[in-house]
Amino acid sequence: MTKSSATLLHDGDRLIAVEDTDECATLYRGGLRGVPGSGISRGASGGVFPFGDISADGAPVQPLVQGPGTYKLCWCDGRASADCSDIQQFKIEAGRFAILGPLQTHEFNATVGTRPLCVTGVEGFGLQQGDLLAVVSSCGVAQGVRGIGSSRSVWQGISTPSVDGNAFCWDPLSVVAAVPGVYSLCWCSSRMACVDKGTPQFKALAGKIRVYGPYPDHDFGAVVRGARLSLTGITGVGLGREDRLAIMSECGDESTISGIPAGPASEHSLPGASSVSLDEGRSFYWGTEPVTATPGVYSVCWCGKGGSNSHTFSSCSSPSHFAAHAGSIEVVGPDPSQNRGLLLVRGTKGVIPRLWGRGFNVGDVFAVRRSGESCTNLTATRGPWETNIGSGGLSEAIDSDAMDSTRAFVGVVFRGRVLSQPGAYQLCWCSPVSGANCGAGRLEDFRALAGTLRVVGPEPGQVFACARGEAPCTINGFKSTQSTYRDRLLIVRLDETCGTDRIDVSQSIGESTHNGETFTWATEAAGGFMITAGSYRLCWCSGVLQAASAQTCRSSRDFTVDAGMLHVFDPYVCSPSTGSSCHLLLPSLMAYPTSNSGATSLTLIAATGLCSEADPPPLRVNLSETPDVGHGPLLNGSLTIKQ
């Protein structure tokens, strides 16, 4: 109490602060307990009556915690023989004084993820426009609670100035993001330098504020792509039935995450959001559909719908309602967006050097199937895998040597050579982390798409023909996917298989032109195969591999893909002279691709004619078959031209 100016006051006088209803002449109880010094001042000095101890800079050591209101002051003469140690010596009423501030009994609630935070109905004495409130752990501490008000403010937790002293709001653009719990609500008068000196100026308790919601530091670990999603063990303050969770890039963002299923049907279905909790906000479920989201780390966001807690009122029907951060979750598995158009070449070892993703594990297995129905919607009891790749369509289990140290990519190996037809395939993924026996190839274990795969190479069963001795022998219209000018064809005996080791095949290799659609054998002999009529096997080598290594398509072991047959026949040439004989020699398989039909003759027409023409009358050639001598059976025919 400073600068009392009444007459007859002098140093050493003392004051006692009592309730306004007390009479100074008949005091029977002590001073106000909430006033420093138990409500009794120290001896006055220069008209100043200090209550409690004073620090070196003149500030009171003990805070004033007495509730706001008007109180009475009683005076004791310091020059009297008594030392003012008895309250009955304070018989003279010196006046009244007011303690300004809010009542200390207010209780308010807030919910994380909501905005703006406002409290109304603050009561007290002398409250006015410009007053401030701060949410702090304890009044007078150095810093307010983070997550209340603007995060850009120097002093956290401080409200904007009140318009009337009774209602207070915090930054309207900031959601409540404080850790759930109970905090002190502390007041600072507009008469003080509240903002300049910050939360240490907020020493007057106005009540408590309880922040409801989940604790933000849950680590939900990882969910495997292709698995169902459920989360349990959520803790917090005031959680309740009908709360919901959503998987999002950022809590409160209007966008949703593709590949996170919606929970079972509820009042408001929302992509990426769970069903409502049925056990007071501890467990959440996303239904039976698998997670197919892009691998990465996502936020787990909470919305309090209401349930048993009256402090929450959101309908949880919009992504913006899920603004409370409950933790994070990692989606692990292959990333299909980075694994598009992976290549396997027919006849070669099935190897994918790098397949990208996140969180791969030892024991992961990949399965190949024809494109069409997605990995997540397969209906067969056993996966319809492409059996001509790997072991029944399955890759070898991933080992530690095939995995990057960051687990961001793996090398995938399929046992044996790729024998599948050219075309588009899907790669489905299984991880033993989800409890699956990946080696069993069960459909329900391979519900995550890993990428798209293209098997490239020639179409099987193609048939071409060249005349014996023709130089060069050229075939056109060779059909192959991903063909290049580096592709090569090798001629081998019909009774041999592609990839057989041969000593010298250089003359038997056909060079490619027109981007792999035309092949030419430049020499007349073509490694000896053009000397004798017959049917021969065509083996293909990929130019893609040749581009990667200068040593490929040189050895017969490189030509592993059976592309069809080349028929070498004797050209049918007749002299116009009377009585001359014309001979025909051609492979049986050229006339009968599957088996001998039993026919014993062929019909010859003019080169400019059509088979359907009857005039001039066709010539008929009788046929006989010779045995197979390594290049297939041959058909012999002759015709004598008569005058």
XYZ file of C-alpha atoms in Angstrom:
643
model
C 0.000 0.000 0.000
C 1.663 3.211 -1.120
C 1.555 6.944 -0.401
C -1.038 7.216 2.341
C -1.351 10.970 2.891
C -3.644 11.384 5.888
C -2.415 13.496 8.762
C -0.978 11.996 11.950
C 0.591 9.126 9.961
C 4.239 8.450 10.531
C 6.888 5.832 9.979
C 6.310 2.635 11.874
C 2.536 2.689 11.558
C 0.983 -0.539 10.334
C -2.188 -1.631 8.513
C -4.225 -4.824 8.566
C -6.390 -5.915 5.639
C -9.676 -7.521 6.680
C -13.014 -8.407 5.185
C -15.208 -5.452 4.337
C -17.782 -6.633 6.872
C -15.343 -6.640 9.785
C -15.360 -3.769 12.335
C -11.924 -2.398 13.186
C -12.886 -1.651 16.800
C -13.858 -5.228 17.481
C -11.504 -7.342 15.374
C -11.352 -10.898 16.577
C -9.631 -12.687 13.729
C -6.459 -12.115 11.773
C -5.897 -10.395 8.444
C -6.598 -11.748 4.989
C -4.631 -14.928 4.345
C -4.338 -14.215 0.633
C -2.521 -10.934 1.267
C 1.256 -11.230 1.869
C 2.270 -11.053 5.548
C -1.036 -12.697 6.527
C -2.744 -9.423 5.767
C -0.641 -7.284 8.178
C 1.777 -4.765 6.730
C 5.263 -4.057 7.907
C 6.041 -0.697 9.468
C 5.367 2.212 7.142
C 8.223 4.155 5.616
C 7.623 7.421 3.822
C 3.929 6.746 3.616
C 4.434 3.286 2.082
C 2.939 0.258 3.847
C 4.632 -2.897 2.478
C 2.803 -6.232 2.847
C 5.184 -9.182 3.033
C 8.879 -9.280 2.225
C 10.343 -6.928 -0.369
C 13.112 -7.910 -2.803
C 16.180 -5.786 -3.509
C 14.469 -4.180 -6.506
C 11.456 -3.209 -4.396
C 9.083 -5.898 -5.670
C 7.050 -8.023 -3.240
C 8.379 -11.524 -2.748
C 5.065 -13.210 -1.976
C 2.278 -12.964 -4.586
C -1.114 -11.490 -3.852
C -3.534 -14.417 -4.038
C -6.523 -12.982 -2.266
C -9.702 -13.140 -4.324
C -10.864 -9.982 -6.087
C -13.183 -7.593 -4.284
C -13.343 -4.640 -1.870
C -11.696 -4.932 1.551
C -11.244 -2.801 4.690
C -8.005 -1.415 6.165
C -7.532 -0.913 9.927
C -4.690 1.212 11.371
C -2.317 0.816 14.285
C -0.274 3.749 15.666
C 3.354 2.761 15.505
C 4.316 5.331 18.212
C 2.106 3.739 20.814
C 3.702 1.764 23.573
C 2.432 -1.471 21.942
C 4.223 -2.889 18.891
C 0.989 -3.612 16.906
C 1.431 -7.329 17.548
C -2.146 -7.649 18.791
C -4.925 -7.252 16.201
C -7.031 -5.443 18.783
C -4.575 -2.550 18.493
C -5.856 -1.942 14.878
C -8.934 -0.073 16.026
C -9.033 2.791 13.565
C -10.579 2.302 10.128
C -8.133 3.713 7.588
C -10.224 3.123 4.495
C -10.942 0.518 1.857
C -8.983 -0.948 -1.033
C -9.896 -3.048 -4.057
C -8.179 -6.165 -5.380
C -8.731 -6.326 -9.128
C -8.891 -9.582 -11.045
C -10.971 -12.651 -11.880
C -12.505 -15.167 -9.547
C -10.322 -18.232 -9.159
C -13.037 -20.867 -9.417
C -13.731 -20.863 -13.161
C -13.622 -24.207 -14.985
C -13.493 -24.453 -18.761
C -13.102 -27.256 -21.316
C -11.330 -27.383 -24.673
C -10.816 -30.115 -27.248
C -7.661 -30.653 -29.276
C -8.133 -30.078 -32.967
C -10.815 -27.400 -32.564
C -10.678 -23.689 -33.231
C -10.966 -21.008 -32.159
C -10.462 -21.483 -28.427
C -12.735 -19.087 -26.529
C -13.906 -18.875 -22.918
C -16.813 -16.703 -21.837
C -18.473 -15.687 -18.599
C -15.285 -14.781 -16.740
C -16.289 -13.039 -13.517
C -14.296 -10.906 -11.129
C -13.708 -7.350 -9.958
C -12.393 -4.559 -12.158
C -12.203 -6.646 -15.324
C -12.096 -4.530 -18.455
C -11.371 -4.328 -22.147
C -7.801 -5.279 -23.046
C -7.303 -7.777 -20.216
C -5.571 -11.022 -21.187
C -5.625 -14.678 -20.156
C -2.843 -17.231 -20.525
C -2.925 -21.016 -20.387
C 0.078 -22.068 -18.302
C 1.162 -24.916 -16.095
C 1.305 -22.548 -13.122
C 0.634 -18.818 -12.826
C 3.732 -16.657 -13.099
C 5.898 -19.231 -14.924
C 8.198 -18.211 -17.726
C 6.313 -19.769 -20.650
C 2.761 -20.695 -21.558
C 1.469 -23.990 -22.896
C 2.510 -24.820 -26.439
C -0.342 -25.602 -28.765
C -2.580 -22.862 -27.383
C -2.794 -19.785 -29.579
C -0.412 -18.787 -32.326
C 2.765 -20.845 -32.611
C 4.490 -17.793 -34.095
C 3.990 -15.738 -30.942
C 7.006 -15.008 -28.744
C 4.916 -15.889 -25.700
C 2.923 -19.098 -26.027
C -0.559 -19.574 -24.599
C -1.634 -15.894 -24.377
C -5.085 -14.864 -25.596
C -5.921 -11.894 -27.753
C -7.084 -8.799 -25.783
C -10.598 -9.157 -24.403
C -13.273 -6.864 -25.809
C -15.120 -6.612 -22.483
C -13.046 -8.323 -19.786
C -15.497 -11.236 -19.612
C -14.837 -13.137 -22.871
C -11.419 -14.230 -24.104
C -10.317 -15.880 -27.371
C -7.026 -17.129 -28.729
C -5.685 -16.849 -32.282
C -8.685 -17.770 -34.495
C -6.458 -19.438 -37.106
C -4.804 -21.837 -34.655
C -6.311 -25.130 -33.590
C -5.917 -26.368 -30.048
C -2.844 -28.605 -30.162
C -1.799 -28.772 -26.516
C -1.092 -32.083 -24.839
C -4.368 -33.107 -23.175
C -4.497 -32.366 -19.455
C -5.498 -29.761 -16.862
C -3.852 -26.337 -17.001
C -4.039 -23.087 -15.058
C -5.859 -20.143 -16.561
C -4.061 -16.986 -15.439
C -4.997 -13.327 -15.825
C -3.132 -10.123 -16.540
C -4.691 -6.658 -16.336
C -4.608 -4.271 -19.272
C -3.097 -1.816 -16.780
C 0.122 -3.873 -16.871
C 2.733 -4.588 -19.574
C 1.329 -8.066 -20.194
C 2.515 -8.668 -23.741
C 5.900 -6.995 -23.383
C 6.878 -8.991 -20.309
C 4.972 -12.137 -21.250
C 3.542 -14.923 -19.149
C 5.558 -14.105 -15.983
C 3.132 -11.161 -15.644
C 0.140 -13.543 -15.527
C 0.166 -14.207 -11.787
C -3.555 -14.105 -10.980
C -5.308 -17.473 -11.121
C -8.614 -17.321 -12.985
C -9.409 -21.027 -12.811
C -8.627 -24.222 -14.667
C -9.004 -25.330 -18.254
C -9.187 -29.013 -19.137
C -7.967 -29.988 -22.603
C -9.580 -33.174 -23.943
C -8.279 -35.469 -26.665
C -5.670 -38.153 -27.394
C -2.055 -37.832 -26.404
C -0.137 -36.834 -29.554
C 2.887 -39.095 -29.205
C 1.437 -42.522 -30.065
C 3.750 -44.566 -32.256
C 1.478 -46.975 -34.081
C 4.367 -48.714 -35.837
C 3.817 -50.019 -39.353
C 0.945 -51.440 -41.352
C 1.752 -53.685 -44.288
C 0.247 -52.821 -47.663
C -2.386 -55.413 -48.417
C -3.280 -55.937 -44.751
C -6.320 -54.763 -42.833
C -5.950 -51.788 -40.532
C -6.922 -51.553 -36.877
C -5.388 -49.500 -34.060
C -5.665 -50.110 -30.342
C -4.245 -48.705 -27.127
C -5.145 -45.055 -27.729
C -4.840 -43.017 -24.541
C -5.706 -39.456 -23.663
C -8.100 -37.309 -21.646
C -11.857 -37.540 -22.024
C -11.906 -40.053 -24.879
C -15.303 -41.544 -25.593
C -17.524 -43.753 -27.685
C -18.079 -42.575 -31.243
C -14.674 -40.896 -31.454
C -13.012 -41.594 -34.815
C -9.511 -41.687 -36.294
C -8.374 -40.862 -39.824
C -5.084 -41.480 -41.635
C -3.979 -38.218 -43.269
C -0.936 -36.442 -44.660
C -1.526 -33.631 -42.186
C -4.230 -33.406 -39.573
C -7.008 -31.041 -40.578
C -6.017 -31.069 -44.254
C -9.010 -31.145 -46.590
C -7.489 -33.874 -48.768
C -7.690 -37.592 -48.034
C -5.192 -40.407 -48.599
C -5.903 -42.747 -51.482
C -5.577 -46.381 -50.484
C -6.776 -46.044 -46.888
C -10.185 -47.729 -46.670
C -13.159 -46.245 -44.873
C -14.487 -47.948 -41.776
C -17.733 -49.933 -41.876
C -20.859 -47.953 -42.662
C -21.669 -45.346 -40.070
C -23.572 -42.086 -39.955
C -20.841 -40.309 -41.913
C -18.616 -42.411 -44.193
C -15.324 -40.699 -44.990
C -12.382 -42.092 -47.017
C -9.476 -42.845 -44.722
C -11.552 -42.588 -41.536
C -12.231 -45.441 -39.161
C -15.566 -46.558 -37.859
C -16.628 -45.042 -34.548
C -14.965 -46.431 -31.454
C -17.046 -48.848 -29.446
C -14.858 -49.009 -26.343
C -14.585 -45.446 -25.045
C -12.093 -44.290 -27.647
C -9.367 -46.903 -27.180
C -9.728 -49.030 -30.351
C -10.529 -48.266 -33.976
C -11.189 -50.384 -37.064
C -11.090 -49.690 -40.816
C -13.084 -52.663 -42.055
C -12.090 -55.648 -44.179
C -10.603 -53.866 -47.195
C -6.778 -53.892 -47.425
C -4.496 -50.884 -47.152
C -3.121 -49.953 -50.579
C -1.741 -46.475 -49.850
C 1.657 -45.402 -51.157
C 4.367 -46.382 -48.653
C 5.305 -43.560 -46.297
C 4.720 -42.059 -42.860
C 1.269 -40.631 -42.205
C -0.465 -38.761 -39.397
C -3.107 -40.457 -37.286
C -5.727 -37.784 -36.653
C -8.552 -37.746 -34.119
C -12.058 -36.370 -34.039
C -14.234 -36.373 -30.925
C -17.806 -36.814 -32.080
C -19.431 -36.411 -28.686
C -20.330 -39.781 -27.296
C -20.270 -39.750 -23.512
C -18.326 -36.479 -23.362
C -20.299 -33.274 -23.664
C -17.196 -31.207 -24.425
C -17.021 -32.389 -28.073
C -19.561 -31.506 -30.709
C -18.001 -32.330 -34.104
C -19.906 -34.531 -36.540
C -16.606 -36.007 -37.825
C -18.018 -35.798 -41.357
C -15.243 -33.724 -42.957
C -11.438 -34.085 -43.113
C -11.157 -30.681 -41.436
C -12.796 -32.146 -38.321
C -9.789 -34.460 -37.869
C -7.348 -31.763 -36.776
C -6.014 -33.403 -33.598
C -2.725 -35.287 -33.968
C -2.786 -38.652 -32.184
C 0.487 -40.050 -33.518
C 2.001 -41.460 -36.677
C 1.844 -44.691 -38.639
C 4.097 -46.061 -41.369
C 2.747 -47.837 -44.436
C 5.368 -50.317 -45.647
C 5.635 -52.318 -48.823
C 6.372 -51.862 -52.527
C 5.466 -48.607 -54.255
C 3.621 -49.398 -57.514
C 4.070 -45.839 -58.768
C 7.843 -46.425 -58.915
C 7.598 -49.949 -60.329
C 5.775 -49.447 -63.607
C 6.730 -51.400 -66.700
C 9.347 -53.645 -65.106
C 10.856 -55.880 -67.792
C 11.401 -59.612 -68.019
C 12.721 -61.070 -71.257
C 11.402 -64.394 -72.538
C 13.905 -67.160 -72.273
C 16.158 -65.355 -69.834
C 16.544 -65.618 -66.103
C 13.756 -63.800 -64.297
C 15.555 -61.018 -62.454
C 14.261 -57.587 -61.423
C 17.379 -55.728 -60.222
C 15.541 -53.063 -58.226
C 11.983 -52.991 -57.010
C 11.269 -49.852 -54.978
C 9.262 -49.409 -51.825
C 9.655 -48.991 -48.088
C 10.278 -51.338 -45.192
C 10.964 -54.567 -47.081
C 11.765 -57.630 -44.986
C 13.649 -60.871 -45.321
C 11.175 -63.496 -46.495
C 9.086 -61.216 -48.721
C 7.747 -63.009 -51.813
C 6.350 -61.688 -55.103
C 3.783 -63.387 -57.341
C 3.129 -62.783 -61.048
C -0.286 -62.827 -62.698
C -1.837 -61.638 -65.929
C -3.090 -58.053 -65.866
C -6.799 -57.689 -65.281
C -8.339 -58.170 -61.876
C -6.242 -56.295 -59.299
C -4.261 -57.999 -56.552
C -6.708 -56.671 -53.954
C -9.808 -58.171 -55.605
C -8.741 -61.682 -56.580
C -11.445 -64.234 -55.867
C -9.806 -67.630 -56.414
C -8.893 -69.734 -53.395
C -5.343 -69.973 -54.715
C -3.727 -67.129 -56.592
C -4.036 -67.455 -60.407
C -0.311 -67.049 -60.784
C 1.624 -67.188 -64.048
C 3.209 -70.624 -63.750
C 5.725 -70.049 -66.554
C 7.628 -67.589 -64.383
C 9.521 -68.747 -61.313
C 8.229 -71.499 -59.047
C 4.563 -71.600 -59.935
C 4.543 -67.851 -60.444
C 6.314 -67.080 -57.157
C 9.689 -65.444 -56.690
C 12.429 -66.669 -54.449
C 12.044 -65.361 -50.880
C 13.995 -62.152 -50.380
C 17.193 -62.605 -48.387
C 19.391 -60.014 -46.721
C 21.805 -59.907 -49.669
C 19.021 -58.815 -52.023
C 17.874 -55.974 -49.796
C 19.155 -52.405 -49.586
C 20.422 -51.367 -46.139
C 17.655 -48.748 -45.953
C 15.094 -51.367 -47.019
C 14.029 -48.983 -49.793
C 14.474 -51.491 -52.633
C 15.045 -55.192 -53.198
C 16.291 -57.388 -55.986
C 13.679 -59.945 -57.056
C 14.718 -63.299 -58.525
C 12.483 -65.919 -60.149
C 13.854 -69.434 -60.416
C 14.627 -70.658 -63.935
C 13.959 -68.931 -67.224
C 10.955 -66.841 -68.166
C 8.739 -68.909 -70.469
C 5.576 -66.809 -70.355
C 3.958 -65.270 -73.396
C 4.784 -61.629 -74.113
C 2.355 -59.221 -72.517
C 1.409 -57.264 -69.426
C 1.448 -58.775 -65.957
C 0.918 -57.654 -62.393
C 3.306 -58.219 -59.516
C 1.618 -58.928 -56.173
C 3.465 -58.837 -52.832
C 3.371 -60.833 -49.623
C 5.243 -60.091 -46.395
C 5.723 -62.605 -43.560
C 5.538 -59.673 -41.130
C 1.747 -59.835 -41.466
C 1.835 -63.462 -40.307
C 1.452 -64.957 -43.778
C 3.117 -68.090 -45.115
C 4.172 -66.417 -48.345
C 5.665 -69.542 -49.861
C 2.238 -71.203 -49.923
C 1.040 -68.771 -52.579
C -2.351 -68.204 -50.971
C -4.332 -65.444 -52.617
C -5.285 -63.665 -49.402
C -1.599 -63.168 -48.583
C -0.789 -61.362 -51.863
C -3.240 -58.455 -51.764
C -0.752 -55.639 -52.352
C 0.139 -54.539 -55.875
C 3.919 -54.204 -56.159
C 4.103 -52.977 -59.730
C 3.398 -53.767 -63.349
C 5.509 -56.154 -65.357
C 6.071 -56.609 -69.065
C 7.322 -59.851 -70.515
C 8.960 -58.984 -73.809
C 10.100 -61.173 -76.643
C 8.821 -62.895 -79.778
C 5.431 -64.445 -80.215
C 5.752 -68.238 -80.294
C 4.908 -70.449 -83.240
C 5.875 -68.092 -86.045
C 6.559 -69.733 -89.413
C 8.751 -68.475 -92.251
C 10.164 -69.975 -95.435
C 13.185 -69.560 -97.702
C 14.178 -71.374 -100.884
C 17.225 -73.614 -100.729
C 20.293 -71.732 -101.867
C 18.562 -68.377 -101.642
C 21.071 -65.661 -100.750
C 20.361 -63.743 -98.750
C 17.497 -65.432 -96.922
C 15.270 -62.682 -95.547
C 12.164 -63.044 -93.417
C 9.784 -60.161 -92.824
C 7.010 -59.451 -90.345
C 8.686 -61.026 -87.341
C 6.447 -60.304 -84.357
C 8.033 -59.371 -81.053
C 7.413 -56.928 -78.216
C 10.150 -54.511 -77.199
C 12.064 -55.520 -80.320
C 15.204 -53.658 -81.338
C 17.682 -53.691 -84.191
C 20.036 -55.583 -81.875
C 17.773 -58.658 -81.730
C 19.159 -61.813 -83.342
C 17.752 -65.134 -84.624
C 19.682 -68.388 -84.642
C 18.844 -71.375 -86.881
C 19.214 -74.780 -85.189
C 18.156 -78.315 -86.060
C 14.525 -79.148 -85.444
C 15.439 -81.899 -82.998
C 17.482 -79.456 -80.860
C 16.201 -77.070 -78.227
C 17.022 -73.409 -77.961
C 19.917 -72.629 -75.661
C 21.837 -75.780 -76.605
C 25.595 -75.337 -76.555
C 27.041 -75.353 -80.087
C 30.623 -74.777 -81.171
C 30.314 -72.202 -83.957
C 27.053 -70.470 -84.713
C 28.277 -67.229 -86.236
C 27.053 -68.140 -89.763
C 23.676 -69.269 -88.434
C 22.796 -65.974 -86.747
C 20.409 -63.697 -88.596
C 21.012 -59.965 -88.322
C 18.069 -57.698 -87.550
C 16.833 -54.647 -89.410
C 13.679 -52.547 -89.236
C 13.754 -52.566 -85.444
C 13.635 -56.315 -85.080
C 10.903 -57.022 -87.658
C 13.206 -58.275 -90.434
C 16.054 -60.797 -90.226
C 18.601 -61.696 -92.881
C 21.108 -64.509 -93.285
C 23.646 -63.053 -95.659
C 25.532 -66.188 -96.718
C 24.130 -68.875 -98.940
C 24.978 -71.678 -96.555
C 23.747 -69.930 -93.365
C 25.804 -72.286 -91.303
C 24.820 -75.207 -93.508
C 21.102 -74.878 -92.956
C 20.325 -73.410 -96.357
C 21.972 -76.325 -98.196
C 19.339 -78.921 -97.349
C 15.585 -78.581 -97.546
C 13.838 -79.104 -94.248
C 12.272 -77.484 -91.194
C 14.490 -75.742 -88.682
C 13.986 -74.101 -85.335
C 14.376 -70.334 -84.865
C 15.872 -69.268 -81.538
C 15.753 -65.636 -80.432
C 18.150 -63.463 -78.434
C 17.085 -60.126 -76.951
C 18.699 -56.922 -78.154
C 17.897 -55.418 -74.760
C 20.402 -57.804 -73.234
C 22.843 -57.255 -76.070
C 22.777 -53.522 -75.361
C 23.689 -54.224 -71.750
C 26.569 -56.540 -72.601
C 28.665 -56.778 -75.746
C 29.116 -60.506 -75.126
C 25.465 -61.510 -75.576
C 23.857 -62.933 -78.746
C 27.204 -64.473 -79.702
C 26.959 -67.899 -78.124
C 24.161 -70.385 -78.832
C 23.463 -70.357 -75.078
C 22.219 -66.770 -75.477
C 19.454 -67.874 -77.862
C 17.026 -69.331 -75.348
C 13.617 -68.419 -76.785
C 11.877 -70.691 -79.297
C 10.276 -68.284 -81.780
C 9.013 -70.786 -84.379
C 10.264 -72.470 -87.543
C 12.028 -71.696 -90.785
C 11.141 -73.976 -93.705
C 13.761 -74.420 -96.419
C 12.374 -75.887 -99.660
C 13.566 -76.686 -103.175
C 12.048 -74.198 -105.605
C 9.710 -75.838 -108.141
C 11.232 -75.039 -111.532
C 10.147 -76.580 -114.830
C 11.638 -76.351 -118.299
C 9.091 -75.520 -120.986
C 10.388 -78.376 -123.166
C 8.092 -81.282 -123.824
C 8.674 -84.333 -121.713
C 10.740 -82.607 -119.044
C 10.256 -83.557 -115.397
C 9.746 -81.022 -112.608
C 10.626 -81.905 -109.047
C 9.294 -80.473 -105.769
C 10.914 -80.911 -102.347
C 9.465 -79.183 -99.285
C 9.204 -79.821 -95.552
C 6.167 -81.803 -94.462
C 5.587 -79.323 -91.643
C 5.324 -76.570 -94.217
C 2.354 -78.339 -95.803
C 0.916 -79.847 -92.616
C 1.886 -77.709 -89.583
C 0.412 -80.112 -87.028
C 0.378 -83.596 -88.527
C 0.163 -85.305 -91.892
C -3.411 -85.006 -93.044
C -3.100 -88.002 -95.315
C -3.104 -85.969 -98.499
C -0.972 -87.394 -101.310
C -0.948 -84.535 -103.769
C -0.646 -80.785 -104.167
C -2.263 -78.530 -106.698
C -0.134 -76.126 -108.673
C -1.421 -73.009 -110.338
C 0.213 -70.134 -112.133
C 2.071 -67.664 -109.963
C -0.391 -64.998 -111.011
C -3.449 -67.114 -110.313
C -5.686 -67.785 -107.340
C -6.463 -71.097 -105.717
C -10.159 -70.530 -106.335
C -9.685 -70.230 -110.105
C -10.649 -73.213 -112.219
C -9.334 -72.020 -115.555
C -6.818 -72.872 -116.729
C -7.103 -76.322 -115.135
C -4.607 -76.752 -112.255
C -1.758 -79.220 -112.308
C -1.700 -81.871 -109.623
C 1.570 -83.165 -108.120
C 1.718 -86.553 -106.430
C 3.635 -86.600 -103.128
C 5.679 -89.058 -101.115
C 7.262 -88.488 -97.684
C 10.833 -89.186 -96.677
C 11.839 -89.936 -93.058
C 12.932 -87.298 -90.533
C 16.710 -86.898 -90.540
C 17.041 -84.064 -87.993
C 15.291 -81.399 -89.973
C 11.822 -82.890 -90.186
C 10.226 -85.141 -92.812
C 10.205 -83.980 -96.433
C 7.601 -84.240 -99.160
C 8.816 -85.276 -102.641
C 6.791 -84.615 -105.736
C 7.345 -84.754 -109.478
C 5.437 -83.870 -112.603
C 6.250 -84.629 -116.243
C 5.112 -82.019 -118.696
C 3.428 -83.744 -121.686
C 2.774 -82.231 -125.069
